[in-house]
mmCIF file of C-alpha atoms in Angstrom:
data_model
loop_
_atom_site.group_PDB
_atom_site.id
_atom_site.type_symbol
_atom_site.label_atom_id
_atom_site.label_comp_id
_atom_site.label_asym_id
_atom_site.label_seq_id
_atom_site.Cartn_x
_atom_site.Cartn_y
_atom_site.Cartn_z
ATOM 1 C CA UNK X 230 -0.231 -0.096 -0.253
ATOM 2 C CA UNK X 231 2.613 2.678 -0.548
ATOM 3 C CA UNK X 232 1.544 4.593 -3.100
ATOM 4 C CA UNK X 233 -1.643 4.787 -1.343
ATOM 5 C CA UNK X 234 0.271 6.288 2.718
ATOM 6 C CA UNK X 235 -0.318 10.475 1.438
ATOM 7 C CA UNK X 236 -4.338 9.185 0.665
ATOM 8 C CA UNK X 237 -4.915 7.327 3.237
ATOM 9 C CA UNK X 238 -8.143 8.460 5.413
ATOM 10 C CA UNK X 239 -9.377 7.215 8.225
ATOM 11 C CA UNK X 240 -12.993 6.985 8.767
ATOM 12 C CA UNK X 241 -16.348 5.347 11.012
ATOM 13 C CA UNK X 242 -18.226 3.673 7.925
ATOM 14 C CA UNK X 243 -21.692 2.032 8.182
ATOM 15 C CA UNK X 244 -21.371 -1.789 8.277
ATOM 16 C CA UNK X 245 -23.893 -2.319 4.956
ATOM 17 C CA UNK X 246 -21.508 0.484 2.822
ATOM 18 C CA UNK X 247 -18.786 -2.031 3.038
ATOM 19 C CA UNK X 248 -18.581 -5.518 0.295
ATOM 20 C CA UNK X 249 -15.716 -8.819 1.076
ATOM 21 C CA UNK X 250 -12.857 -7.905 -1.906
ATOM 22 C CA UNK X 251 -14.242 -9.278 -5.211
ATOM 23 C CA UNK X 252 -12.725 -13.267 -5.489
ATOM 24 C CA UNK X 253 -10.888 -12.679 -1.996
ATOM 25 C CA UNK X 254 -9.438 -16.061 -1.412
ATOM 26 C CA UNK X 255 -9.788 -16.184 2.253
ATOM 27 C CA UNK X 256 -12.123 -17.688 4.057
ATOM 28 C CA UNK X 257 -14.905 -16.399 6.165
ATOM 29 C CA UNK X 258 -15.619 -19.478 9.609
ATOM 30 C CA UNK X 259 -18.767 -19.537 11.004
ATOM 31 C CA UNK X 260 -16.591 -21.716 14.317
ATOM 32 C CA UNK X 261 -15.391 -21.066 17.866
ATOM 33 C CA UNK X 262 -13.304 -18.357 17.196
ATOM 34 C CA UNK X 263 -15.287 -16.382 14.775
ATOM 35 C CA UNK X 264 -17.305 -16.483 18.324
ATOM 36 C CA UNK X 265 -14.491 -15.543 20.008
ATOM 37 C CA UNK X 266 -13.849 -12.551 17.887
ATOM 38 C CA UNK X 267 -18.316 -11.494 17.861
ATOM 39 C CA UNK X 268 -18.008 -11.741 22.522
ATOM 40 C CA UNK X 269 -14.654 -9.305 21.666
ATOM 41 C CA UNK X 270 -16.084 -7.152 19.752
ATOM 42 C CA UNK X 271 -18.998 -7.038 21.835
ATOM 43 C CA UNK X 272 -17.597 -6.152 25.294
ATOM 44 C CA UNK X 273 -14.161 -4.042 24.075
ATOM 45 C CA UNK X 274 -15.335 -2.796 20.327
ATOM 46 C CA UNK X 275 -13.172 -3.525 17.755
ATOM 47 C CA UNK X 276 -9.865 -2.246 18.608
ATOM 48 C CA UNK X 277 -8.850 -2.062 14.518
ATOM 49 C CA UNK X 278 -10.139 -0.514 12.027
ATOM 50 C CA UNK X 279 -10.516 -2.920 8.618
ATOM 51 C CA UNK X 280 -8.513 -1.977 5.579
ATOM 52 C CA UNK X 281 -11.246 -0.610 2.378
ATOM 53 C CA UNK X 282 -10.434 1.681 -0.309
ATOM 54 C CA UNK X 283 -13.682 3.628 -1.972
ATOM 55 C CA UNK X 284 -16.401 1.855 -5.437
ATOM 56 C CA UNK X 285 -18.050 4.510 -7.512
ATOM 57 C CA UNK X 286 -21.267 4.025 -6.548
ATOM 58 C CA UNK X 287 -20.526 5.844 -2.798
ATOM 59 C CA UNK X 288 -19.863 1.874 -1.406
ATOM 60 C CA UNK X 289 -16.093 0.703 0.108
ATOM 61 C CA UNK X 290 -14.616 -2.703 -1.111
ATOM 62 C CA UNK X 291 -13.106 -4.422 1.852
ATOM 63 C CA UNK X 292 -8.736 -5.240 1.812
ATOM 64 C CA UNK X 293 -7.958 -6.196 5.273
ATOM 65 C CA UNK X 294 -10.524 -7.241 8.043
ATOM 66 C CA UNK X 295 -13.186 -9.613 6.661
ATOM 67 C CA UNK X 296 -13.337 -11.850 9.626
ATOM 68 C CA UNK X 297 -13.761 -8.720 11.182
ATOM 69 C CA UNK X 298 -16.344 -7.544 9.118
ATOM 70 C CA UNK X 299 -18.230 -10.586 9.226
ATOM 71 C CA UNK X 300 -18.477 -9.998 13.082
ATOM 72 C CA UNK X 301 -19.055 -6.506 13.471
ATOM 73 C CA UNK X 302 -22.292 -8.449 10.970
ATOM 74 C CA UNK X 303 -23.320 -10.461 14.042
ATOM 75 C CA UNK X 304 -22.660 -8.677 16.371
ATOM 76 C CA UNK X 305 -25.233 -6.329 14.967
ATOM 77 C CA UNK X 306 -22.450 -3.107 15.174
ATOM 78 C CA UNK X 307 -23.971 -0.282 12.406
ATOM 79 C CA UNK X 308 -20.772 1.304 11.971
ATOM 80 C CA UNK X 309 -17.162 0.967 11.726
ATOM 81 C CA UNK X 310 -13.678 1.831 12.786
ATOM 82 C CA UNK X 311 -11.483 1.901 9.354
ATOM 83 C CA UNK X 312 -8.508 3.222 6.850
ATOM 84 C CA UNK X 313 -9.029 4.026 3.493
ATOM 85 C CA UNK X 314 -7.230 3.330 0.661
ATOM 86 C CA UNK X 315 -7.038 5.004 -2.750
ATOM 87 C CA UNK X 316 -5.898 2.161 -4.618
ATOM 88 C CA UNK X 317 -7.132 0.093 -7.503
ATOM 89 C CA UNK X 318 -7.978 -3.189 -7.851
ATOM 90 C CA UNK X 319 -4.855 -4.615 -9.101
ATOM 91 C CA UNK X 320 -3.000 -3.072 -6.133
ATOM 92 C CA UNK X 321 -5.358 -3.835 -4.246
ATOM 93 C CA UNK X 322 -5.570 -7.800 -5.021
ATOM 94 C CA UNK X 323 -2.162 -7.454 -4.098
ATOM 95 C CA UNK X 324 -2.031 -5.856 -0.139
ATOM 96 C CA UNK X 325 -5.317 -8.093 0.383
ATOM 97 C CA UNK X 326 -2.588 -11.069 0.404
ATOM 98 C CA UNK X 327 0.435 -9.821 1.828
ATOM 99 C CA UNK X 328 -1.790 -9.037 4.846
ATOM 100 C CA UNK X 329 -3.531 -12.426 5.251
ATOM 101 C CA UNK X 330 -0.675 -14.073 4.040
ATOM 102 C CA UNK X 331 1.304 -14.045 7.676
ATOM 103 C CA UNK X 332 -1.648 -14.985 9.441
ATOM 104 C CA UNK X 333 -0.644 -18.753 11.600
ATOM 105 C CA UNK X 334 -3.131 -21.270 10.066
ATOM 106 C CA UNK X 335 -3.939 -20.900 5.980
ATOM 107 C CA UNK X 336 -5.324 -24.085 3.910
ATOM 108 C CA UNK X 337 -3.869 -24.798 0.776
ATOM 109 C CA UNK X 338 -6.288 -24.033 -1.203
ATOM 110 C CA UNK X 339 -6.439 -20.354 0.509
ATOM 111 C CA UNK X 340 -2.058 -19.806 -0.680
ATOM 112 C CA UNK X 341 -2.980 -21.567 -3.788
ATOM 113 C CA UNK X 342 -5.825 -18.835 -4.722
ATOM 114 C CA UNK X 343 -4.188 -16.132 -2.805
ATOM 115 C CA UNK X 344 -0.736 -16.535 -4.813
ATOM 116 C CA UNK X 345 -3.609 -16.917 -8.252
ATOM 117 C CA UNK X 346 -4.984 -13.855 -7.125
ATOM 118 C CA UNK X 347 -0.874 -12.332 -6.572
ATOM 119 C CA UNK X 348 -0.121 -13.377 -9.175
ATOM 120 C CA UNK X 349 -2.363 -12.247 -11.762
ATOM 121 C CA UNK X 350 -2.541 -8.810 -10.019
ATOM 122 C CA UNK X 351 1.481 -8.355 -10.600
ATOM 123 C CA UNK X 352 0.930 -9.330 -13.860
ATOM 124 C CA UNK X 353 -1.454 -6.581 -15.054
ATOM 125 C CA UNK X 354 0.548 -4.012 -13.393
ATOM 126 C CA UNK X 355 3.717 -4.506 -15.115
ATOM 127 C CA UNK X 356 6.011 -6.399 -12.676
ATOM 128 C CA UNK X 357 6.268 -9.494 -14.682
ATOM 129 C CA UNK X 358 10.258 -9.366 -16.025
ATOM 130 C CA UNK X 359 11.634 -11.199 -18.779
ATOM 131 C CA UNK X 360 14.155 -13.716 -16.279
ATOM 132 C CA UNK X 361 17.619 -12.949 -17.375
ATOM 133 C CA UNK X 362 16.460 -9.108 -15.948
ATOM 134 C CA UNK X 363 15.155 -9.291 -13.647
ATOM 135 C CA UNK X 364 12.969 -11.093 -10.665
ATOM 136 C CA UNK X 365 10.322 -13.802 -12.676
ATOM 137 C CA UNK X 366 6.565 -12.441 -11.010
ATOM 138 C CA UNK X 367 6.344 -16.164 -9.297
ATOM 139 C CA UNK X 368 9.705 -15.224 -7.553
ATOM 140 C CA UNK X 369 8.701 -11.739 -6.197
ATOM 141 C CA UNK X 370 5.873 -13.189 -4.474
ATOM 142 C CA UNK X 371 8.098 -16.312 -2.529
ATOM 143 C CA UNK X 372 10.271 -14.370 -1.245
ATOM 144 C CA UNK X 373 7.773 -13.058 0.338
ATOM 145 C CA UNK X 374 6.869 -15.932 1.855
ATOM 146 C CA UNK X 375 10.018 -16.977 2.338
ATOM 147 C CA UNK X 376 8.559 -19.540 -0.781
ATOM 148 C CA UNK X 377 10.673 -20.463 -3.628
ATOM 149 C CA UNK X 378 9.296 -19.767 -7.318
ATOM 150 C CA UNK X 379 8.134 -23.315 -8.405
ATOM 151 C CA UNK X 380 6.707 -24.184 -4.965
ATOM 152 C CA UNK X 381 4.772 -21.135 -5.151
ATOM 153 C CA UNK X 382 3.720 -22.252 -9.083
ATOM 154 C CA UNK X 383 2.724 -25.793 -6.901
ATOM 155 C CA UNK X 384 0.333 -24.075 -5.538
ATOM 156 C CA UNK X 385 -1.314 -21.953 -7.785
ATOM 157 C CA UNK X 386 -1.694 -25.766 -10.427
ATOM 158 C CA UNK X 387 -3.221 -26.686 -7.438
ATOM 159 C CA UNK X 388 -6.219 -23.966 -8.770
ATOM 160 C CA UNK X 389 -7.372 -25.739 -11.148
ATOM 161 C CA UNK X 390 -8.449 -29.201 -8.722
ATOM 162 C CA UNK X 391 -12.366 -29.691 -8.630
ATOM 163 C CA UNK X 392 -14.182 -28.398 -5.667
ATOM 164 C CA UNK X 393 -14.206 -31.843 -4.050
ATOM 165 C CA UNK X 394 -10.809 -33.037 -5.013
ATOM 166 C CA UNK X 395 -8.752 -28.948 -3.174
ATOM 167 C CA UNK X 396 -11.353 -29.843 -0.277
ATOM 168 C CA UNK X 397 -9.253 -32.921 -0.161
ATOM 169 C CA UNK X 398 -6.016 -31.393 -0.164
ATOM 170 C CA UNK X 399 -7.750 -28.957 2.708
ATOM 171 C CA UNK X 400 -8.159 -31.839 4.957
ATOM 172 C CA UNK X 401 -4.560 -33.787 4.790
ATOM 173 C CA UNK X 402 -6.152 -36.217 3.165
ATOM 174 C CA UNK X 403 -4.572 -35.972 -0.675
ATOM 175 C CA UNK X 404 -1.044 -33.972 -0.061
ATOM 176 C CA UNK X 405 0.520 -31.667 -2.171
ATOM 177 C CA UNK X 406 2.610 -33.353 -3.970
ATOM 178 C CA UNK X 407 -0.225 -36.029 -5.447
ATOM 179 C CA UNK X 408 -2.807 -32.900 -5.370
ATOM 180 C CA UNK X 409 -0.065 -30.731 -8.009
ATOM 181 C CA UNK X 410 0.143 -33.996 -10.498
ATOM 182 C CA UNK X 411 -3.815 -35.070 -10.285
ATOM 183 C CA UNK X 412 -4.538 -30.876 -11.511
ATOM 184 C CA UNK X 413 -3.267 -31.739 -14.791
ATOM 185 C CA UNK X 414 -6.044 -34.020 -15.759
ATOM 186 C CA UNK X 415 -9.100 -32.739 -17.513
ATOM 187 C CA UNK X 416 -12.372 -32.476 -15.378
ATOM 188 C CA UNK X 417 -13.962 -35.506 -16.572
ATOM 189 C CA UNK X 418 -11.193 -37.227 -15.564
ATOM 190 C CA UNK X 419 -11.373 -35.615 -11.669
ATOM 191 C CA UNK X 420 -15.425 -36.295 -11.817
ATOM 192 C CA UNK X 421 -14.395 -39.654 -12.837
ATOM 193 C CA UNK X 422 -11.173 -40.068 -10.321
ATOM 194 C CA UNK X 423 -13.634 -38.536 -7.290
ATOM 195 C CA UNK X 424 -15.577 -41.695 -8.227
ATOM 196 C CA UNK X 425 -13.319 -44.146 -7.373
ATOM 197 C CA UNK X 426 -12.154 -42.556 -4.909
ATOM 198 C CA UNK X 427 -15.189 -43.167 -2.828
ATOM 199 C CA UNK X 428 -15.830 -46.148 -4.386
ATOM 200 C CA UNK X 429 -12.538 -47.916 -3.679
ATOM 201 C CA UNK X 430 -12.480 -45.528 0.205
ATOM 202 C CA UNK X 431 -8.608 -44.702 -1.186
ATOM 203 C CA UNK X 432 -6.593 -41.459 -1.901
ATOM 204 C CA UNK X 433 -4.014 -42.034 -5.249
ATOM 205 C CA UNK X 434 -0.701 -41.667 -3.845
ATOM 206 C CA UNK X 435 2.085 -40.231 -5.692
ATOM 207 C CA UNK X 436 3.491 -42.518 -8.188
ATOM 208 C CA UNK X 437 -0.381 -43.033 -9.134
ATOM 209 C CA UNK X 438 -0.994 -39.417 -9.319
ATOM 210 C CA UNK X 439 1.733 -39.509 -12.271
ATOM 211 C CA UNK X 440 0.818 -42.117 -14.533
ATOM 212 C CA UNK X 441 -2.292 -41.327 -14.528
ATOM 213 C CA UNK X 442 -1.756 -37.608 -15.128
ATOM 214 C CA UNK X 443 1.571 -39.689 -18.212
ATOM 215 C CA UNK X 444 -1.312 -41.245 -20.003
ATOM 216 C CA UNK X 445 -3.915 -38.599 -20.364
ATOM 217 C CA UNK X 446 -0.739 -37.019 -22.083
ATOM 218 C CA UNK X 447 -0.202 -39.590 -24.095
ATOM 219 C CA UNK X 448 -3.616 -38.990 -24.998
ATOM 220 C CA UNK X 449 -5.103 -42.751 -23.196
ATOM 221 C CA UNK X 450 -6.784 -41.859 -20.061
ATOM 222 C CA UNK X 451 -10.098 -43.929 -19.995
ATOM 223 C CA UNK X 452 -12.034 -43.659 -16.972
ATOM 224 C CA UNK X 453 -11.071 -48.077 -16.787
ATOM 225 C CA UNK X 454 -7.572 -46.669 -16.440
ATOM 226 C CA UNK X 455 -9.059 -44.794 -13.871
ATOM 227 C CA UNK X 456 -10.096 -47.457 -11.955
ATOM 228 C CA UNK X 457 -7.595 -50.065 -12.135
ATOM 229 C CA UNK X 458 -4.784 -47.197 -10.441
ATOM 230 C CA UNK X 459 -6.984 -46.686 -8.184
ATOM 231 C CA UNK X 460 -7.737 -49.472 -6.650
ATOM 232 C CA UNK X 461 -4.458 -51.450 -7.535
ATOM 233 C CA UNK X 462 -3.508 -52.244 -2.983
ATOM 234 C CA UNK X 463 -0.660 -49.537 -1.716
ATOM 235 C CA UNK X 464 1.596 -50.141 0.255
ATOM 236 C CA UNK X 465 0.735 -47.821 3.693
ATOM 237 C CA UNK X 466 -2.777 -49.346 3.168
ATOM 238 C CA UNK X 467 -1.981 -53.537 2.526
ATOM 239 C CA UNK X 468 -4.032 -54.943 5.682
ATOM 240 C CA UNK X 469 -1.334 -55.711 9.140
ATOM 241 C CA UNK X 470 -1.924 -57.971 11.822
ATOM 242 C CA UNK X 471 0.033 -57.701 14.606
ATOM 243 C CA UNK X 472 -0.327 -59.625 18.395
ATOM 244 C CA UNK X 473 1.836 -58.126 21.523
ATOM 245 C CA UNK X 474 4.836 -61.108 22.370
ATOM 246 C CA UNK X 475 3.710 -61.708 25.871
ATOM 247 C CA UNK X 476 0.405 -63.102 23.670
ATOM 248 C CA UNK X 477 2.314 -65.561 21.115
ATOM 249 C CA UNK X 478 4.982 -66.702 24.586
ATOM 250 C CA UNK X 479 3.078 -68.896 25.548
ATOM 251 C CA UNK X 480 2.446 -70.737 21.698
ATOM 252 C CA UNK X 481 6.648 -71.597 22.014
ATOM 253 C CA UNK X 482 9.047 -72.831 24.185
ATOM 254 C CA UNK X 483 10.667 -71.110 26.508
ATOM 255 C CA UNK X 484 14.256 -71.262 25.054
ATOM 256 C CA UNK X 485 12.558 -69.553 21.033
ATOM 257 C CA UNK X 486 13.740 -65.000 20.873
ATOM 258 C CA UNK X 487 11.453 -62.785 19.818
ATOM 259 C CA UNK X 488 12.659 -63.094 16.932
#
């Protein structure tokens, strides 16, 4: 927000004049943390102003403070303290992402769409530079998040997953690396994969995801291929039976070792 430092205004704005940032990637959950935030606002007021930018229709778009705004709405608060910055859409998008990526808990999907939003905004601003002259956009984003350019690109690939598969990534049921490979599959193949996963109660391993990606790139991935690959028994899913040494000892002579 450096370009707007000289035009910032502090104001008390009506809640009904505030609009969420269109397409913002960070979830606002109605959970226990939200209830605590609502209680804090009811008892102490909103201590940290939200950040907004003016819209042409006498309304304001929220840049930072979507959770706080929702909590104020739940608490029945009619006006909130705000800092108004004269930012265009792209500058606001970059500011929104930068103000949220410091949070302790960020879902893979949030990070994915945040990186994509920032990259598109920087591209519109002409921030993308030729390789060999200045840093590329993904490198610039990586520097601000302490991640490599490659990792930034990997997260952005997650935005190509269908919502149901992306939710499984957020839930920790599909790891980042196989999820990136699956993102190269077309939507119909991803839907077929999801059905097979539900039918067989399993998730694809990295090697299975790579095989499906290669078959698709070769133009030969079919629903039968997906079904066959996903139904293969994986080493970490093989059924195991274990016994305590003491329970087995009575069935063998005392001279027998544990092995």
